[in-house]
Coordinates of C-alpha atoms and ligand atoms in Angstrom, one line a residue:
X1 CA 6.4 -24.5 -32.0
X2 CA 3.1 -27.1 -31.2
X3 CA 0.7 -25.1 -31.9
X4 CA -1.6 -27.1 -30.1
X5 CA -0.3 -27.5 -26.8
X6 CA -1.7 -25.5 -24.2
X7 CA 1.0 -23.1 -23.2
X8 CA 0.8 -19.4 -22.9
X9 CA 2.4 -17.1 -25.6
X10 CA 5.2 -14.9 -24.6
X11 CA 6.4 -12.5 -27.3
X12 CA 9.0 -10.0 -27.6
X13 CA 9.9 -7.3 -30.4
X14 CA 13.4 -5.6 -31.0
X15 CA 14.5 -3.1 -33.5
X16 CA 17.1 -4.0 -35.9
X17 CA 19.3 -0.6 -35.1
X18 CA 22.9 -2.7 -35.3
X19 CA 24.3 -4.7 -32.1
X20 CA 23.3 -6.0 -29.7
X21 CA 25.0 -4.8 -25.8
X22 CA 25.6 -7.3 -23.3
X23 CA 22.8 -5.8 -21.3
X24 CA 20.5 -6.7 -23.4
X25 CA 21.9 -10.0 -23.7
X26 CA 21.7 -10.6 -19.5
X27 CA 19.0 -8.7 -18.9
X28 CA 16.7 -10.2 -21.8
X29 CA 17.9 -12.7 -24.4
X30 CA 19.7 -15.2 -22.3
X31 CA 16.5 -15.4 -19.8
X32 CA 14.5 -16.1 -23.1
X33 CA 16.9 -19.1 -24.0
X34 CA 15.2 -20.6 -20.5
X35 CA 11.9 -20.1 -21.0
X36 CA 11.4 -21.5 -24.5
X37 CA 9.7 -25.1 -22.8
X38 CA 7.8 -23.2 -20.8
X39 CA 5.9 -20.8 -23.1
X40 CA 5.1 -20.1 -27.2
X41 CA 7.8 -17.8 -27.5
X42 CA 7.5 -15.4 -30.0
X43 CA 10.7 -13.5 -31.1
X44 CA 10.1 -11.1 -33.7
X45 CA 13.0 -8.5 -35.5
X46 CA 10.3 -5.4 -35.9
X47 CA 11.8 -3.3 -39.2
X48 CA 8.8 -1.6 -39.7
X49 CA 9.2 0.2 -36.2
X50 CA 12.3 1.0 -37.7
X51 CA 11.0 3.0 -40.5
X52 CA 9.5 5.5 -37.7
X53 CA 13.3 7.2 -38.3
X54 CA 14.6 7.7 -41.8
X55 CA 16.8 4.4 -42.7
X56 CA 19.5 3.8 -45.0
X57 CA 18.1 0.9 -46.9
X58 CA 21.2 -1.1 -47.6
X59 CA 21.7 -1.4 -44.0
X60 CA 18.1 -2.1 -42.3
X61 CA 18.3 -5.0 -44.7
X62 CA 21.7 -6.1 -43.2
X63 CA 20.9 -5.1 -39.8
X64 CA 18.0 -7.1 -39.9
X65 CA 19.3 -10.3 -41.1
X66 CA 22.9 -9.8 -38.4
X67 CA 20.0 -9.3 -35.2
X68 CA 18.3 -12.3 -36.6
X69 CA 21.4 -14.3 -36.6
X70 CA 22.9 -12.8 -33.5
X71 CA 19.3 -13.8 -31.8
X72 CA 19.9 -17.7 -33.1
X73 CA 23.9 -17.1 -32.2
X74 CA 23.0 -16.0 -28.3
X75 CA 20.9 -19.4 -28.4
X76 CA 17.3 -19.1 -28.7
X77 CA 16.6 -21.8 -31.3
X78 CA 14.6 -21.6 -34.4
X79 CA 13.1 -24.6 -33.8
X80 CA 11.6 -24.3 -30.7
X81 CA 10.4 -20.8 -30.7
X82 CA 9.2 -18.2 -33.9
X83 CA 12.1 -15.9 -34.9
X84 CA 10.6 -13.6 -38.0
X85 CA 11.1 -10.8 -39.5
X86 CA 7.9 -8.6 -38.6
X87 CA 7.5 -7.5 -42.9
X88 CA 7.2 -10.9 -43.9
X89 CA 4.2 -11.5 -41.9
X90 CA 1.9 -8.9 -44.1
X91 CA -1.2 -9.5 -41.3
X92 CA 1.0 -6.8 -38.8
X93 CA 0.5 -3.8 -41.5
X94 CA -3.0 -4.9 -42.0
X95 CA -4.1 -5.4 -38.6
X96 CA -2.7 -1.6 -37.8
X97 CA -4.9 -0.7 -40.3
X98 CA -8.1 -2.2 -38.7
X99 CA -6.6 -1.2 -34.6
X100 CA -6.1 2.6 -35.7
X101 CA -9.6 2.7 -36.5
X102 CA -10.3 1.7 -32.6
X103 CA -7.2 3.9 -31.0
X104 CA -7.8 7.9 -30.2
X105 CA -5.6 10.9 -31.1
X106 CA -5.4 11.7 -27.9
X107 CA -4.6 8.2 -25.8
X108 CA -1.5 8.3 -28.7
X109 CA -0.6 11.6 -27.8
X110 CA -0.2 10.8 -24.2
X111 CA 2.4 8.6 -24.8
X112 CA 5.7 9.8 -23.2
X113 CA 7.9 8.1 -26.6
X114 CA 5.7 9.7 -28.9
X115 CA 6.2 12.9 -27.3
X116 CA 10.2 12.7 -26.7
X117 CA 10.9 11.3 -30.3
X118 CA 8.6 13.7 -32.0
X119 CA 11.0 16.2 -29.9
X120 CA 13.9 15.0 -31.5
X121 CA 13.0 14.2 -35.1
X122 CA 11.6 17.9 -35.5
X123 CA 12.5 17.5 -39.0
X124 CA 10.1 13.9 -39.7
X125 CA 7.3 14.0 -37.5
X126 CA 5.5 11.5 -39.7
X127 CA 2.6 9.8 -39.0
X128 CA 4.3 6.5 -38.6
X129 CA 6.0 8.1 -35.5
X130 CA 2.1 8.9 -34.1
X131 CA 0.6 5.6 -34.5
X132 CA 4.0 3.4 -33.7
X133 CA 2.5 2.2 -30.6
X134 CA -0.5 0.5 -32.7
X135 CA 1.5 -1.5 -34.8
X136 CA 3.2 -2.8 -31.7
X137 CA -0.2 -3.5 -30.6
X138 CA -1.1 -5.3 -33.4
X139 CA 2.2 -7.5 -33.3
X140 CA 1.4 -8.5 -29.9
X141 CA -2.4 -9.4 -30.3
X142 CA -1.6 -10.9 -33.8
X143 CA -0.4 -13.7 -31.5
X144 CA -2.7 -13.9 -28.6
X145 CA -0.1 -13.1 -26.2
X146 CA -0.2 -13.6 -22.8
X147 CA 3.2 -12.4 -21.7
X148 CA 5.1 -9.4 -23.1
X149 CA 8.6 -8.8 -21.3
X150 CA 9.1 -5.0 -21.4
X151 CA 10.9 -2.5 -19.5
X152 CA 10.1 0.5 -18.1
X153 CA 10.5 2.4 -21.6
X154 CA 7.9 0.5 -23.0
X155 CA 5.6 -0.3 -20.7
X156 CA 2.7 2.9 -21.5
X157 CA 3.0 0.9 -24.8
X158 CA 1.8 -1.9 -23.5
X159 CA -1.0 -0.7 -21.5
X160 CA -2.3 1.0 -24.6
X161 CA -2.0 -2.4 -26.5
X162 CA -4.5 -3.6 -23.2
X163 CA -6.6 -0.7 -23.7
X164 CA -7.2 -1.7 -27.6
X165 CA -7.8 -5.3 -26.7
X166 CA -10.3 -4.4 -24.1
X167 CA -12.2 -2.0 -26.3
X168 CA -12.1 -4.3 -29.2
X169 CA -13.3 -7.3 -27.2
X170 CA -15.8 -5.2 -25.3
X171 CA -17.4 -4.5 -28.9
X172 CA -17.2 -7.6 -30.5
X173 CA -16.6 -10.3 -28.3
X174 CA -13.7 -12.4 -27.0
X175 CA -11.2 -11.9 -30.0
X176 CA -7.6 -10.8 -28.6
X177 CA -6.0 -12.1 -25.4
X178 CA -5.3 -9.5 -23.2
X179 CA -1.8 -9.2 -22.4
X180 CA 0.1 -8.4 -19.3
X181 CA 4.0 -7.5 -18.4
X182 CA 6.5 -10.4 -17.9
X183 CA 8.5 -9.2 -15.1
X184 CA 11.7 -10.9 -15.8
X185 CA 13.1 -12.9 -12.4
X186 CA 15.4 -10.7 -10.7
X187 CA 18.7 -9.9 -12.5
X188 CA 21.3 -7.1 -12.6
X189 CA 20.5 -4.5 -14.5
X190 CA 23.4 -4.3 -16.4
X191 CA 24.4 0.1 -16.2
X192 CA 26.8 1.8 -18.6
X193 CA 30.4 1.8 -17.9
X194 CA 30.8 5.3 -18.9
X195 CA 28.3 6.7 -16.7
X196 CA 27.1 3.9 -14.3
X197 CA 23.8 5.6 -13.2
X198 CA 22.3 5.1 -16.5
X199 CA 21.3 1.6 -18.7
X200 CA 24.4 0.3 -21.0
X201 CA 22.5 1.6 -24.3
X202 CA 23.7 1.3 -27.3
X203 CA 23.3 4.7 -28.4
X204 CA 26.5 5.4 -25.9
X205 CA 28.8 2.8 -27.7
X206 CA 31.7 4.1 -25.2
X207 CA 29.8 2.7 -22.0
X208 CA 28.3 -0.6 -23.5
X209 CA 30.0 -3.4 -24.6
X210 CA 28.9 -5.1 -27.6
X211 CA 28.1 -8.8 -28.3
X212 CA 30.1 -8.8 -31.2
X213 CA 33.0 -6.3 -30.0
X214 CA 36.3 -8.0 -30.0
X215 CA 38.9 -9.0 -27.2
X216 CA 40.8 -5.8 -27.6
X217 CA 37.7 -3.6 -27.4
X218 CA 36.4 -5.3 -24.2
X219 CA 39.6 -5.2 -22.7
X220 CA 39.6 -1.3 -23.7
X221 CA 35.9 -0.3 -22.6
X222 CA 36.3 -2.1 -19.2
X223 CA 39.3 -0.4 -18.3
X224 CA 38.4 2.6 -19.2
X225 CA 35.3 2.0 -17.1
X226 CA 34.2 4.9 -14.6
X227 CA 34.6 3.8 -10.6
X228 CA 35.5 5.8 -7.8
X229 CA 38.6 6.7 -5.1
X230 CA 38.0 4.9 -2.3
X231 CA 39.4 1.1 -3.3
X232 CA 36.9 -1.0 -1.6
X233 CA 35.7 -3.9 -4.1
X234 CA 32.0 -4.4 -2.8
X235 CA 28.7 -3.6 -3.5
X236 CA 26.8 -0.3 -3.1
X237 CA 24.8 0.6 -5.8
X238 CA 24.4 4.4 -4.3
X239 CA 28.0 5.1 -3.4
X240 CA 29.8 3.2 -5.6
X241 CA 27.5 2.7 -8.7
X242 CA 30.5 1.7 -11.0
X243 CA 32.3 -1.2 -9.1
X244 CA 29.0 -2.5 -8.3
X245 CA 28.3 -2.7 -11.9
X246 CA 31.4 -4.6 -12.3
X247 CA 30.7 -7.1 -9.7
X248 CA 27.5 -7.3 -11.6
X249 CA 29.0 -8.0 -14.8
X250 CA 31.1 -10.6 -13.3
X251 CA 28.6 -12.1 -11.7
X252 CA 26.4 -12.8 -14.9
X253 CA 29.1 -14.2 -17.1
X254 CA 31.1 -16.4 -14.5
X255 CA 28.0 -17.5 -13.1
X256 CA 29.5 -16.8 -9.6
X257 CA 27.1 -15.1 -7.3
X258 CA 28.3 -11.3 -6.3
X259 CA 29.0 -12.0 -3.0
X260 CA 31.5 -15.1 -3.5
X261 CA 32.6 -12.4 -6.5
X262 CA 33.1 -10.2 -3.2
X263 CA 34.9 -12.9 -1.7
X264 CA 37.5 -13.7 -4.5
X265 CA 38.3 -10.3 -5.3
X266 CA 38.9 -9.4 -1.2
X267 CA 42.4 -7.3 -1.3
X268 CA 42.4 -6.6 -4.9
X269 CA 42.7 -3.4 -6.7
X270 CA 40.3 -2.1 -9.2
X271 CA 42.7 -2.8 -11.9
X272 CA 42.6 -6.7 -10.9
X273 CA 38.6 -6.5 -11.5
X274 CA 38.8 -5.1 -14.5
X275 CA 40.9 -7.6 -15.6
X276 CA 38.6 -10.2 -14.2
X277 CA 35.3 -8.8 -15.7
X278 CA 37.1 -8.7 -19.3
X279 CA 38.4 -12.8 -18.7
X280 CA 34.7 -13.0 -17.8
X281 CA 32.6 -11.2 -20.6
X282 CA 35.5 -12.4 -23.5
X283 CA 34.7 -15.9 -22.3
X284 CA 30.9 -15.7 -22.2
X285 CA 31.3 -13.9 -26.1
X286 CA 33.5 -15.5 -28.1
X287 CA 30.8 -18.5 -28.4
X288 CA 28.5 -16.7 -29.0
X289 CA 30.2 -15.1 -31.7
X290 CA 31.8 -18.3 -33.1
X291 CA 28.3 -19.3 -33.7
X292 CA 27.5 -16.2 -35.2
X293 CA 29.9 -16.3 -37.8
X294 CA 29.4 -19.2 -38.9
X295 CA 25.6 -18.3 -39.3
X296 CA 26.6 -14.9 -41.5
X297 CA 28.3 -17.3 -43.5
X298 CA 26.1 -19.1 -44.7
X299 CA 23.4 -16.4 -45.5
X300 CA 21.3 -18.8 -47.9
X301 CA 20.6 -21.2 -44.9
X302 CA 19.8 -18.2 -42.7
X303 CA 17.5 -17.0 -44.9
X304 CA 15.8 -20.1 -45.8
X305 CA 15.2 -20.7 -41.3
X306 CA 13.9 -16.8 -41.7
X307 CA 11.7 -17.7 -44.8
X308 CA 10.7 -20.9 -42.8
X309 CA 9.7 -18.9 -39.0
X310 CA 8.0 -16.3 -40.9
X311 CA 5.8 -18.9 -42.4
X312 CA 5.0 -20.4 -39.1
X313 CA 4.2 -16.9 -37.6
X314 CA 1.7 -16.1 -40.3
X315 CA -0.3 -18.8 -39.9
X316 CA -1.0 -17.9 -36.4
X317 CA -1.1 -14.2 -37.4
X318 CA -4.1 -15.0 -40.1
X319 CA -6.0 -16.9 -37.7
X320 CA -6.5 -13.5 -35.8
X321 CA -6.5 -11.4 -38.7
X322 CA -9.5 -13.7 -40.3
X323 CA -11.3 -13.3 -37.2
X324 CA -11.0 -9.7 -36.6
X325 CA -12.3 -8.9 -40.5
X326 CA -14.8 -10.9 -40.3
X327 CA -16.2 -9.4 -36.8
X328 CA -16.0 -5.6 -38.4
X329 CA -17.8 -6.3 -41.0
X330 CA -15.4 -7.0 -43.7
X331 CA -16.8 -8.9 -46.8
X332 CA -15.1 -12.3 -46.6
X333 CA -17.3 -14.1 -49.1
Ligands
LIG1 N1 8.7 -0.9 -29.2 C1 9.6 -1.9 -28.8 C2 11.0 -1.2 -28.4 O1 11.3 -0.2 -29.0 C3 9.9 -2.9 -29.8 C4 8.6 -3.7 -30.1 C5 7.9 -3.7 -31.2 C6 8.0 -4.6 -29.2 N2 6.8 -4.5 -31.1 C7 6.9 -5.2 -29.9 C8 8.3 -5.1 -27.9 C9 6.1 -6.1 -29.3 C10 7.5 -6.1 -27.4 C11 6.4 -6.6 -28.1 O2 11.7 -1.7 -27.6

């Protein structure tokens, strides 16, 4: 990344919680693999979110180092933009540290995550869970970001993360850019097959399909994919939420646009769509996963590119870090 040319910084965050669907692959990391000339991108593999919820260690570690290669494999490029692992750049723990003594117990109890997470982890409300959103704070202003693509789920987190810039910088001066929300230009929202008036998530495996499922899989989910009686192959998202979706699908891996999708599939039954949309998503994967394997094999050389980005990243990050200490009050010789 040229550090010195004046583009604006875009950065992005995702838990390494195994695969990746191909929702988030439309929806997000494909449009990142277009906007890498225009911006500083930032793409950063955030383990210590992930300790918020009690991990097996042996496979964070491998979880983190498949989403960094799956990231490189679904083609944003090491070179051109900052893929890290967020605990290799030691400045995002210690800049937590410094934004939690400028972030109230009650603005963090507001937030709606907190709240439904704390919910379900009755048994480990720890304190990591409370004070999540500042480390995401601090791994966006780390950076002096301009440009944070979130969706809905996250974006309370991010208006928190303006909140501690803008009371920081109204106490000290001009130290953090303050960020605002990338709104992605417009693209299917890519819903779950299963139950098509919710987001494909991962944490339905049934209704997503996976970057790295195989053919048989695919073939499996899609078909098994929820629709409805009448047999009309078109698009309405309120009455018939599930064909739409597989238009939609279509659409975004045969780069045909929905209606000439419309066109093409005129006369057909459901059965032949599904059998398109599979052809469709099998052939937009299988490079994607060629490229991954041949990444995971060669784990010294993916390390060494992690090694490398984090490097990169922390030199930005300790520029802000430096600044920030010496602003509080820090002793910095
Ligand atoms: N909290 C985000 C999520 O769960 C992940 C994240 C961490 C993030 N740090 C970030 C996203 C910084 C954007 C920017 O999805």
């Amino acid at each position: 990344m040229k550090q010195l040319e004046n583009k604006k910084t875009l950065y992005s965050g995702v838990q390494p919680s195994g695969n990746i669907t191909i929702g988030n692959y439309i929806g997000a990391i494909r449009q990142f693999t277009l906007l890498s000339d225009q911006y500083n991108c930032l793409f950063c593999v955030v383990d210590l979110h992930a300790l918020t919820v009690r991990q097996i260690p042996a496979e964070l570690r491998r979880n983190t180092l498949e989403l960094f290669a799956l990231y490189i494999a679904a083609g944003l490029d090491p070179q051109k933009n900052i893929i890290y692992c967020q605990s290799h750049v030691p400045e995002h723990a210690e800049l937590t540290w410094i934004l939690n003594c400028f972030t109230y117990m009650g603005e963090l109890s507001r937030m709606t995550q907190f709240k439904d997470k704390s919910a379900r982890n009755q048994d480990n409300l720890n304190a990591g869970l409370f004070t999540y959103p500042v480390l995401m704070a601090s791994d966006i202003l780390l950076y002096q970001t301009s440009l944070v693509p979130v969706g809905e789920d996250q974006r309370q987190h991010l208006e928190i993360t303006r909140d501690i810039a803008e009371r920081f910088n109204n106490i000290y001066g001009n130290v953090f850019v303050v960020p605002e929300a990338y709104i992605p230009k417009e693209t299917s929202k890519i819903l779950s097959l299963s139950d098509p008036l919710r987001k494909m998530s991962k944490s339905e495996p049934d209704g997503a399909v996976f970057l790295l499922d195989n053919a048989d899989d695919i073939r499996r989910k899609i078909r098994r994919a929820v629709t409805d009686s009448d047999a009309e192959i078109r698009i309405d998202i309120e009455n018939k939420p599930g064909v739409s979706n597989l238009l939609q699908i279509y659409s975004a891996f045969s780069g045909e646009s929905t209606d000439e999708a419309i066109g093409r599939f005129e006369g057909q039954g459901y059965g032949q769509l599904k059998k398109a949309v599979s052809d469709a998503v099998i052939a937009g994967v299988e490079p994607i996963q060629k490229r991954y394997q041949e990444l995971i094999a060669d784990k010294g050389m993916l390390h060494q590119q992690m090694m490398n980005n984090a490097e990169r990243a922390r030199q930005i990050a300790a520029r802000t870090l430096r600044k920030v200490y010496k602003k509080v009050g820090l002793y910095q010789g």
